[in-house]
Coordinates of C-alpha atoms in Angstrom, one line a residue:
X1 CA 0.0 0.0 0.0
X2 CA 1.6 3.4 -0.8
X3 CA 2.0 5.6 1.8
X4 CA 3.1 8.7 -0.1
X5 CA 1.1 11.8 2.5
X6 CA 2.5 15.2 1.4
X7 CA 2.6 16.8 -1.3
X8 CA 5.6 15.9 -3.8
X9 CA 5.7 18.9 -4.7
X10 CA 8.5 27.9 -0.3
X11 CA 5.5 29.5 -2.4
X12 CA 8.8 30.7 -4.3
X13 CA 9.1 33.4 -1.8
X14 CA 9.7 34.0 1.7
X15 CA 7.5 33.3 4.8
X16 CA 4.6 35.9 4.7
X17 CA -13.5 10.0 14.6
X18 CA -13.3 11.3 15.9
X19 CA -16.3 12.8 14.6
X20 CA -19.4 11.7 13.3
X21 CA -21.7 12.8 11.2
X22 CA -25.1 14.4 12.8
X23 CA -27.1 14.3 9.9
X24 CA -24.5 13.6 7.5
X25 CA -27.3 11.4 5.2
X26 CA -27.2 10.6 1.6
X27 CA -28.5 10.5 -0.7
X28 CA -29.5 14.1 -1.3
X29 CA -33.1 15.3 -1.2
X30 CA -32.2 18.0 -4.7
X31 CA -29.1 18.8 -6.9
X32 CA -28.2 21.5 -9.1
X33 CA -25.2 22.3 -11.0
X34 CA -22.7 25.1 -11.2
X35 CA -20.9 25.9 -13.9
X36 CA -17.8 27.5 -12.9
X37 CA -14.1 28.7 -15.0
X38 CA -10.9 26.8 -13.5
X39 CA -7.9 28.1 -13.1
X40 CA -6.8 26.7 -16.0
X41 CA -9.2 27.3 -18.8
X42 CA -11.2 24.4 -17.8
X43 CA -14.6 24.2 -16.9
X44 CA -15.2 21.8 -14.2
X45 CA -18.8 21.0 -12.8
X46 CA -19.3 21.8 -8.9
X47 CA -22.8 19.9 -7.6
X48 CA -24.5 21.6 -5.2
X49 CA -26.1 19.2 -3.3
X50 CA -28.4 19.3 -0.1
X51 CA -29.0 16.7 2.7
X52 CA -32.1 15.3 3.0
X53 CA -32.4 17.4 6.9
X54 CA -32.3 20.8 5.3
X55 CA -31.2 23.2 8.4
X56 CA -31.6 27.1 8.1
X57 CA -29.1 28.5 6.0
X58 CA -25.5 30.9 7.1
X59 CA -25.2 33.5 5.2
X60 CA -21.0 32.9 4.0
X61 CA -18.2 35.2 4.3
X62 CA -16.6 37.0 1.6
X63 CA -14.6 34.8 -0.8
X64 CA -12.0 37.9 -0.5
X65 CA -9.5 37.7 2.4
X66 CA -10.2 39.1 5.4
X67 CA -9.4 39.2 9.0
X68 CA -10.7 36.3 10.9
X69 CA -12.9 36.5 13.9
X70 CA -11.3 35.0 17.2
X71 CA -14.4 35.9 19.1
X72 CA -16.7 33.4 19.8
X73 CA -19.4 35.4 20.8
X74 CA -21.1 35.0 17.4
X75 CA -22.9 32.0 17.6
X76 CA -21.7 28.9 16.0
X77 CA -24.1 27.8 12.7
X78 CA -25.5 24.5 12.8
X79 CA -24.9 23.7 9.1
X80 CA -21.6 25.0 7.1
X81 CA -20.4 24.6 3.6
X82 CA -17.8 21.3 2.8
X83 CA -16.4 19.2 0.0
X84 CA -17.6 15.9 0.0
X85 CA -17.4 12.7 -2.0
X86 CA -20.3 9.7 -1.6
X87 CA -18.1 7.5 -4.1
X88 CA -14.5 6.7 -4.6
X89 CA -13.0 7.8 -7.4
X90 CA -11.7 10.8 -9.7
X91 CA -11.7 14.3 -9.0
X92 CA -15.4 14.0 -10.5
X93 CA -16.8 12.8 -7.3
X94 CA -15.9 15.5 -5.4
X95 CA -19.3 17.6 -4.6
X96 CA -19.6 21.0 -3.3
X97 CA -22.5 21.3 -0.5
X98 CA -24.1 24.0 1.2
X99 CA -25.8 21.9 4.2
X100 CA -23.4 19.7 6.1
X101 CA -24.0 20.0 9.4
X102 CA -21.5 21.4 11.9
X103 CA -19.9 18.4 13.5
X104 CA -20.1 18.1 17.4
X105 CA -17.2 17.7 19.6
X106 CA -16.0 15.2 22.1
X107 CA -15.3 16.0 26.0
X108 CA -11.5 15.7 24.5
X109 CA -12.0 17.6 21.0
X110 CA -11.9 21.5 20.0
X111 CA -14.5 22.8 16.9
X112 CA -12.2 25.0 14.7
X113 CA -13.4 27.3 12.3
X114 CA -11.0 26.8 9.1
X115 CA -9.1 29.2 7.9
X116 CA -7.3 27.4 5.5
X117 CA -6.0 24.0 4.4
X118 CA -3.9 21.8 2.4
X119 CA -3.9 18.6 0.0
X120 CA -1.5 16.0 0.6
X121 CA -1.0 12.6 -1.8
X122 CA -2.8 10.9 0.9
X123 CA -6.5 12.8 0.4
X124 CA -6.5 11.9 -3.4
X125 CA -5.3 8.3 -2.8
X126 CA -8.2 8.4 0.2
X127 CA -10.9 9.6 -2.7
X128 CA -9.3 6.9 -4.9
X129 CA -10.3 3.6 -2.3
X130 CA -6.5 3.5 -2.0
X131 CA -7.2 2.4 1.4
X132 CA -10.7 1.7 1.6
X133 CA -10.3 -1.3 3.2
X134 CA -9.2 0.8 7.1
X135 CA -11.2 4.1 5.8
X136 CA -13.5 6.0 7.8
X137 CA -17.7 5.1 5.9
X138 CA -18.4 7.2 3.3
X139 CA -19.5 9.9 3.0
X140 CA -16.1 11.7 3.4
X141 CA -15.5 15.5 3.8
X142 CA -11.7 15.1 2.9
X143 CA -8.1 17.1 4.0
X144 CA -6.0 16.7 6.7
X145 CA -4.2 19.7 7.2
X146 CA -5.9 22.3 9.1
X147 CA -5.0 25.9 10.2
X148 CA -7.7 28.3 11.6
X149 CA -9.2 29.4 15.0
X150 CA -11.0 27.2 17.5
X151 CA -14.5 28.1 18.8
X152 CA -15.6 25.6 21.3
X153 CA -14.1 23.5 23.3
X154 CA -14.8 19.9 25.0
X155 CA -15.0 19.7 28.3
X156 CA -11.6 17.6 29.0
X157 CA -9.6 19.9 27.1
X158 CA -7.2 21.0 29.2
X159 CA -4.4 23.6 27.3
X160 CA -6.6 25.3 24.2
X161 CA -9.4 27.9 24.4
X162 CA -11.5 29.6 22.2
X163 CA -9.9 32.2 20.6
X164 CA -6.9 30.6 19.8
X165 CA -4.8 30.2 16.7
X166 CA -4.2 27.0 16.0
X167 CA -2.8 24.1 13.2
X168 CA -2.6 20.4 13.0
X169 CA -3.2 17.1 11.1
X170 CA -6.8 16.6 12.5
X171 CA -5.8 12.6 11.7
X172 CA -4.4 10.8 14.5
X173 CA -3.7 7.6 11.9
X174 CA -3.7 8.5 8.5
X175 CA -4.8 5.7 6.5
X176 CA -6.4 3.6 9.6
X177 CA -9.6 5.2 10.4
X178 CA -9.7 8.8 9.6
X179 CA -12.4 11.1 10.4
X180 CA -15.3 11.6 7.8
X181 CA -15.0 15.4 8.4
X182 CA -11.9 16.7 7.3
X183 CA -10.8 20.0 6.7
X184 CA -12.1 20.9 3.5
X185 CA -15.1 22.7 5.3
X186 CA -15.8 26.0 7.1
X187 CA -15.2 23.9 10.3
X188 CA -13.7 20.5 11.8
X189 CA -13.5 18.9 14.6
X190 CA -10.1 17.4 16.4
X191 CA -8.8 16.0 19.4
X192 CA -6.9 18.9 21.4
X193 CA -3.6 16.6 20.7
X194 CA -3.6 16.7 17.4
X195 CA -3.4 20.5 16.6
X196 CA -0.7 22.8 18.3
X197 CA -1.1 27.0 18.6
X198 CA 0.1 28.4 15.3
X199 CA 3.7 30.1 15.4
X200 CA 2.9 33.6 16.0
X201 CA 4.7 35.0 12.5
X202 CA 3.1 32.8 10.1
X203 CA -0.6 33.2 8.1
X204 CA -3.0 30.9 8.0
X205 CA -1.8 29.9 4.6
X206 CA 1.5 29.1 5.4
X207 CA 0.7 27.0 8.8
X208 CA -1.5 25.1 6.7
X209 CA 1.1 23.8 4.5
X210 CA 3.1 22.1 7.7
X211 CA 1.7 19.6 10.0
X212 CA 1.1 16.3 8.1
X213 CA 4.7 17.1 5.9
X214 CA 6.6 18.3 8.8
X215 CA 5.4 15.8 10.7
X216 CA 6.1 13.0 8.8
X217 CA 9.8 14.5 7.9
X218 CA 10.7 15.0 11.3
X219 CA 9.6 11.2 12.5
X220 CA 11.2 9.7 9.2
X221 CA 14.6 11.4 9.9
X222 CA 14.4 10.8 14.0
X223 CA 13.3 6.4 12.9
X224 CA 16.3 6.4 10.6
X225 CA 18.0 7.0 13.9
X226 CA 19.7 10.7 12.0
X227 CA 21.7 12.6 14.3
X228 CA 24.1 15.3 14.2
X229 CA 27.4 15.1 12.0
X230 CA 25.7 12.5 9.4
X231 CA 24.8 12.8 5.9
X232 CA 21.5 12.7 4.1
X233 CA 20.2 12.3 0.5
X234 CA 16.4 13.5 0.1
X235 CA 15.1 12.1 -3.0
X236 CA 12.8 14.5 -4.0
X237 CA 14.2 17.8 -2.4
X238 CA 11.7 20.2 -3.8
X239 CA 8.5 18.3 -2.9
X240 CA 6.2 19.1 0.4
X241 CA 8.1 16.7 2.4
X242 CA 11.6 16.5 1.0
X243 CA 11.9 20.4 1.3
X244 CA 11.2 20.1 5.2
X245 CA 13.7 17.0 5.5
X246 CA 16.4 19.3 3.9
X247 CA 15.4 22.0 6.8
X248 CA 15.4 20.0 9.2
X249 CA 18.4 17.7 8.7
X250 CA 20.0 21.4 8.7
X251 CA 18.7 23.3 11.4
X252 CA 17.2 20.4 14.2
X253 CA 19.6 17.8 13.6
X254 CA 23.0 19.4 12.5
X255 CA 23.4 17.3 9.6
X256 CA 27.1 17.2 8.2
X257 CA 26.5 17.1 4.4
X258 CA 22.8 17.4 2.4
X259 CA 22.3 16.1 -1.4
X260 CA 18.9 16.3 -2.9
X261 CA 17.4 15.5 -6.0
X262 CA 15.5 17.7 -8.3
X263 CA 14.6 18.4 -11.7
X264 CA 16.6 21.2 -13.2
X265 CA 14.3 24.1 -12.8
X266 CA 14.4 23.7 -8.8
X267 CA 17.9 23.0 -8.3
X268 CA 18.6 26.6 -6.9
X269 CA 15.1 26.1 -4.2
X270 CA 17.2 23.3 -2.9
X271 CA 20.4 25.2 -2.4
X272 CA 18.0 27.8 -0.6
X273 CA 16.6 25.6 1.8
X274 CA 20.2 24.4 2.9
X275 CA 21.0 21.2 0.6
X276 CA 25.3 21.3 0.0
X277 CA 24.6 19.0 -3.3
X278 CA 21.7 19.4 -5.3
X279 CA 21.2 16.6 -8.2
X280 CA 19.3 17.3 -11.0
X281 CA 17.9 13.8 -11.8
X282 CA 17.2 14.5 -15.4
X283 CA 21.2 14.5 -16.2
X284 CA 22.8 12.5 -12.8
X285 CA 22.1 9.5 -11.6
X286 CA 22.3 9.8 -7.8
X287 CA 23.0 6.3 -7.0
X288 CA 26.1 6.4 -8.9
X289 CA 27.6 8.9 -6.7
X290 CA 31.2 8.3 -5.3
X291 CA 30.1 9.5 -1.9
X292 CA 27.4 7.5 -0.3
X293 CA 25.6 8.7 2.5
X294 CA 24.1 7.6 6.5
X295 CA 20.5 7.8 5.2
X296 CA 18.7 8.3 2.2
X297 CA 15.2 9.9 2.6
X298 CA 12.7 8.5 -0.4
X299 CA 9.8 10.7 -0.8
X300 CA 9.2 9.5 -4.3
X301 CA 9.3 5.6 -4.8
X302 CA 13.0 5.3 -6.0
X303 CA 13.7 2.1 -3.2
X304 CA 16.2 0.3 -5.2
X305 CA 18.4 2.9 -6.0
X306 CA 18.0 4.3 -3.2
X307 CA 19.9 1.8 -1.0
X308 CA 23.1 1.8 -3.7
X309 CA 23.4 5.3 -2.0
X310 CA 23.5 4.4 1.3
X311 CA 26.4 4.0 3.4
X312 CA 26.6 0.2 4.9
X313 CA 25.0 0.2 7.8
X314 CA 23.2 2.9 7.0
X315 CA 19.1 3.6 6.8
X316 CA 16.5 4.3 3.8
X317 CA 13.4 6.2 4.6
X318 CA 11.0 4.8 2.1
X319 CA 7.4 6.8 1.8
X320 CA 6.2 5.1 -1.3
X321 CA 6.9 2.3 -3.4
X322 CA 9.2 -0.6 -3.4
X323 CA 10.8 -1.0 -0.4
X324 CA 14.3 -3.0 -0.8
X325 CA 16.2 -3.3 2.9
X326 CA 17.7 -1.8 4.5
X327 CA 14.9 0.3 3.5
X328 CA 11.6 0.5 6.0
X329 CA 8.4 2.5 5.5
X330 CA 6.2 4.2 7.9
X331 CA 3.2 6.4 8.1
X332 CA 3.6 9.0 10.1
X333 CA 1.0 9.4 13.4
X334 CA -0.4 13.4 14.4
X335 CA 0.7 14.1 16.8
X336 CA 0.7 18.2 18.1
X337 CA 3.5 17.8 20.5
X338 CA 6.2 17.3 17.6
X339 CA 4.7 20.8 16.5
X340 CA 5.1 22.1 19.4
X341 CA 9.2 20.8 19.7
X342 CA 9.2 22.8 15.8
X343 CA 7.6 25.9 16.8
X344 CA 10.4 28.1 17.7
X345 CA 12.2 27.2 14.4
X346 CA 9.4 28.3 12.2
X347 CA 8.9 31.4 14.3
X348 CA 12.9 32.1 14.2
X349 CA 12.4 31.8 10.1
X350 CA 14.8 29.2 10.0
X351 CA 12.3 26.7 8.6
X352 CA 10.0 28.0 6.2
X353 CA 7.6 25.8 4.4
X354 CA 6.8 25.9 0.9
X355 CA 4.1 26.4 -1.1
X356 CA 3.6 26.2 -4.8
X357 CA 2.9 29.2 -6.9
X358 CA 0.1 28.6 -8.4
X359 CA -1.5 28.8 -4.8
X360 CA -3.2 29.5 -2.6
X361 CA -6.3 28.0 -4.3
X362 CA -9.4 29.5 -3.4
X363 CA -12.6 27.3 -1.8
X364 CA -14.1 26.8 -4.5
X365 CA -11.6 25.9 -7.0
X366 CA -10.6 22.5 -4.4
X367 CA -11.1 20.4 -8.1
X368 CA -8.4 22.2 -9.8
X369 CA -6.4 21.7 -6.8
X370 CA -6.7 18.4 -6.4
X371 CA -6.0 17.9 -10.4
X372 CA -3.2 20.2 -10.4
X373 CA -1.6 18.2 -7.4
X374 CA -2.4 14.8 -9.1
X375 CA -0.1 15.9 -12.2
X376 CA 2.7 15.6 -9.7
X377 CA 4.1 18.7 -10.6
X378 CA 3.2 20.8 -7.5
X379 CA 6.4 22.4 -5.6
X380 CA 5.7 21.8 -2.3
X381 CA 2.2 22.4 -1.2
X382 CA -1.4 22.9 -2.7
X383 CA -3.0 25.4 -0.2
X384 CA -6.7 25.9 -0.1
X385 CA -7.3 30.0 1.2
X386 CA -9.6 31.6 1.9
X387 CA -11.9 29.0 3.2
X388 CA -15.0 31.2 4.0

């Protein structure tokens, strides 16, 4: 089972359940469709569907950006506007719908109103019955990355309040039972473990684009038992993982040496985020290096090259793909307290995450993010902002 989650993919500048359902019910009592422009001269159909327990309406936001309330006096809507998907497969599945109910919290959850969010390889291979098998029952409100502003709070919750600026992968396990409401949504629900207070000099955008990807590079690097004065290779430097690994091999773990792989437009975004060596892998073949290296961090499926780069007794993070020992795979678990530990170096600036240029992707153009993102093209992350 692959277990590619973030983006393979710096917007190419600078810094600036669980839950159930309530009355989640299918199928829908009426259906229209929207005819909308993508961002790519493509028309693409969103369905406007409503459940068959229509609730009184909330009148949306603005689609333009503005600042978000951290008062919780107003009160909380009973119904909110989500992505969903009743079927697995393509991008065609996704539905946009006006009445999903606002999901209640546990004694051990907060209710976040979203701000914004991200896509990760894991919600399209989620929508594709990748892992149907340990999924959550459809119908699914998909995303795991979250960043926004929580509202209410369960009564065993012991650190957050409302008010607060948080982020977080709202999955504890990411392919073994994840929540039906994600963050694709004006609100989600999440255990107060799972999301961590947002470093202070960050947007919403940008603290989107972290928690599953640096989550999942900083527990990949500390299982391949990395420490300081040891190399690394990141296969796949410029992607939504890889470009974290590179940051964090520099600045947490006071890694001697960093290669990475990209293609040649990107090699200079890889020098930027602190990688010594950066391969362009449409002229070099990085296995065939002289120099070998104590681990080699695959974020793309390249297992059996991968370990004729590694040093002997050395180890092979392996996200997707193949894996050929001394190569192991994981999936990473949520978990807020390894946000918590990487705090101070986003808020120093001394790691920055990434996002891809053709972003942020507004809330209703989630279809052309999720296609773009399934080209495999992204740099870094797909962020979804505003999300009214």
């Amino acid at each position: 089972m692959e277990a590619l989650l973030s983006s393979t993919a710096l917007q190419l500048k600078p810094i600036h359940p669980s839950s159930s359902f309530s009355s989640f019910h299918s199928p829908f009592s009426s259906t229209s469709v929207l005819r909308v422009k993508g961002n790519r001269k493509a028309e693409n159909l969103i369905q406007k569907s409503h459940f068959s327990t229509v609730l009184p309406l909330r009148v949306s936001a603005s689609s333009q950006a503005a600042p978000v309330e951290t008062s919780t006096s107003t009160s909380i809507p009973s119904e909110m506007k989500a992505w969903s998907y009743t079927d697995y497969g393509s991008v065609d599945v996704l539905k946009f719908e006006s009445n999903v109910s606002v999901p209640e919290i546990k004694e051990d959850q907060v209710l976040i109103k979203v701000v914004a969010a991200a896509l990760n390889p894991v919600d399209f291979k989620r929508r594709l019955g990748k892992f149907k098998a340990t999924d959550s029952p459809l119908p699914t409100v998909p995303g795991y990355d979250v960043a926004g502003v929580v509202v209410k709070v369960g009564s065993q919750v012991k650190e957050l309040k409302e008010g607060d600026e948080v982020y977080g992968d709202i999955h504890e396990k990411a392919l073994d039972g994840p929540k039906q409401y994600g963050s694709l949504a004006e609100y989600t629900a999440v255990e107060e473990k799972l999301v961590a207070l947002k470093p202070k000099n960050l947007s919403f955008a940008d603290a989107a684009a972290l928690p599953l990807a640096i989550e999942t590079a900083y527990e990949g690097i500390e299982k391949a038992g990395f420490s300081s004065g040891k190399s690394i290779l990141v296969l796949g430097g410029a992607g939504g993982v890889g470009s974290l690994v590179i940051q964090l091999a520099k600045h947490v773990f006071g890694a001697s040496k960093i290669a990475a792989t990209s293609s040649t437009g990107k090699l200079e975004l890889l020098k930027s985020l602190g990688a010594d060596l950066a391969i362009d892998y449409t002229k070099e073949n990085f296995e065939d290096l002289p120099d070998k290296f104590d681990v080699v961090y695959d974020s793309v499926g390249q297992g059996e090259k991968a370990v004729k780069a590694v040093k002997e007794g050395g180890s092979v993070v392996v996200l997707t793909g193949a894996v050929t020992p001394p190569g192991f795979r994981f999936v990473v678990t949520s978990n807020a307290e390894k946000l918590k530990k990487l705090n101070p170096y986003l808020e120093s600036g001394k790691v920055k995450p990434v996002i891809d240029p053709k972003g942020p992707f507004p809330f209703d153009k989630v279809v052309d993010a999720f296609s773009y993102l399934e080209t495999g093209r992204a740099t870094g992350k797909v962020v979804i902002h505003p999300i009214p």
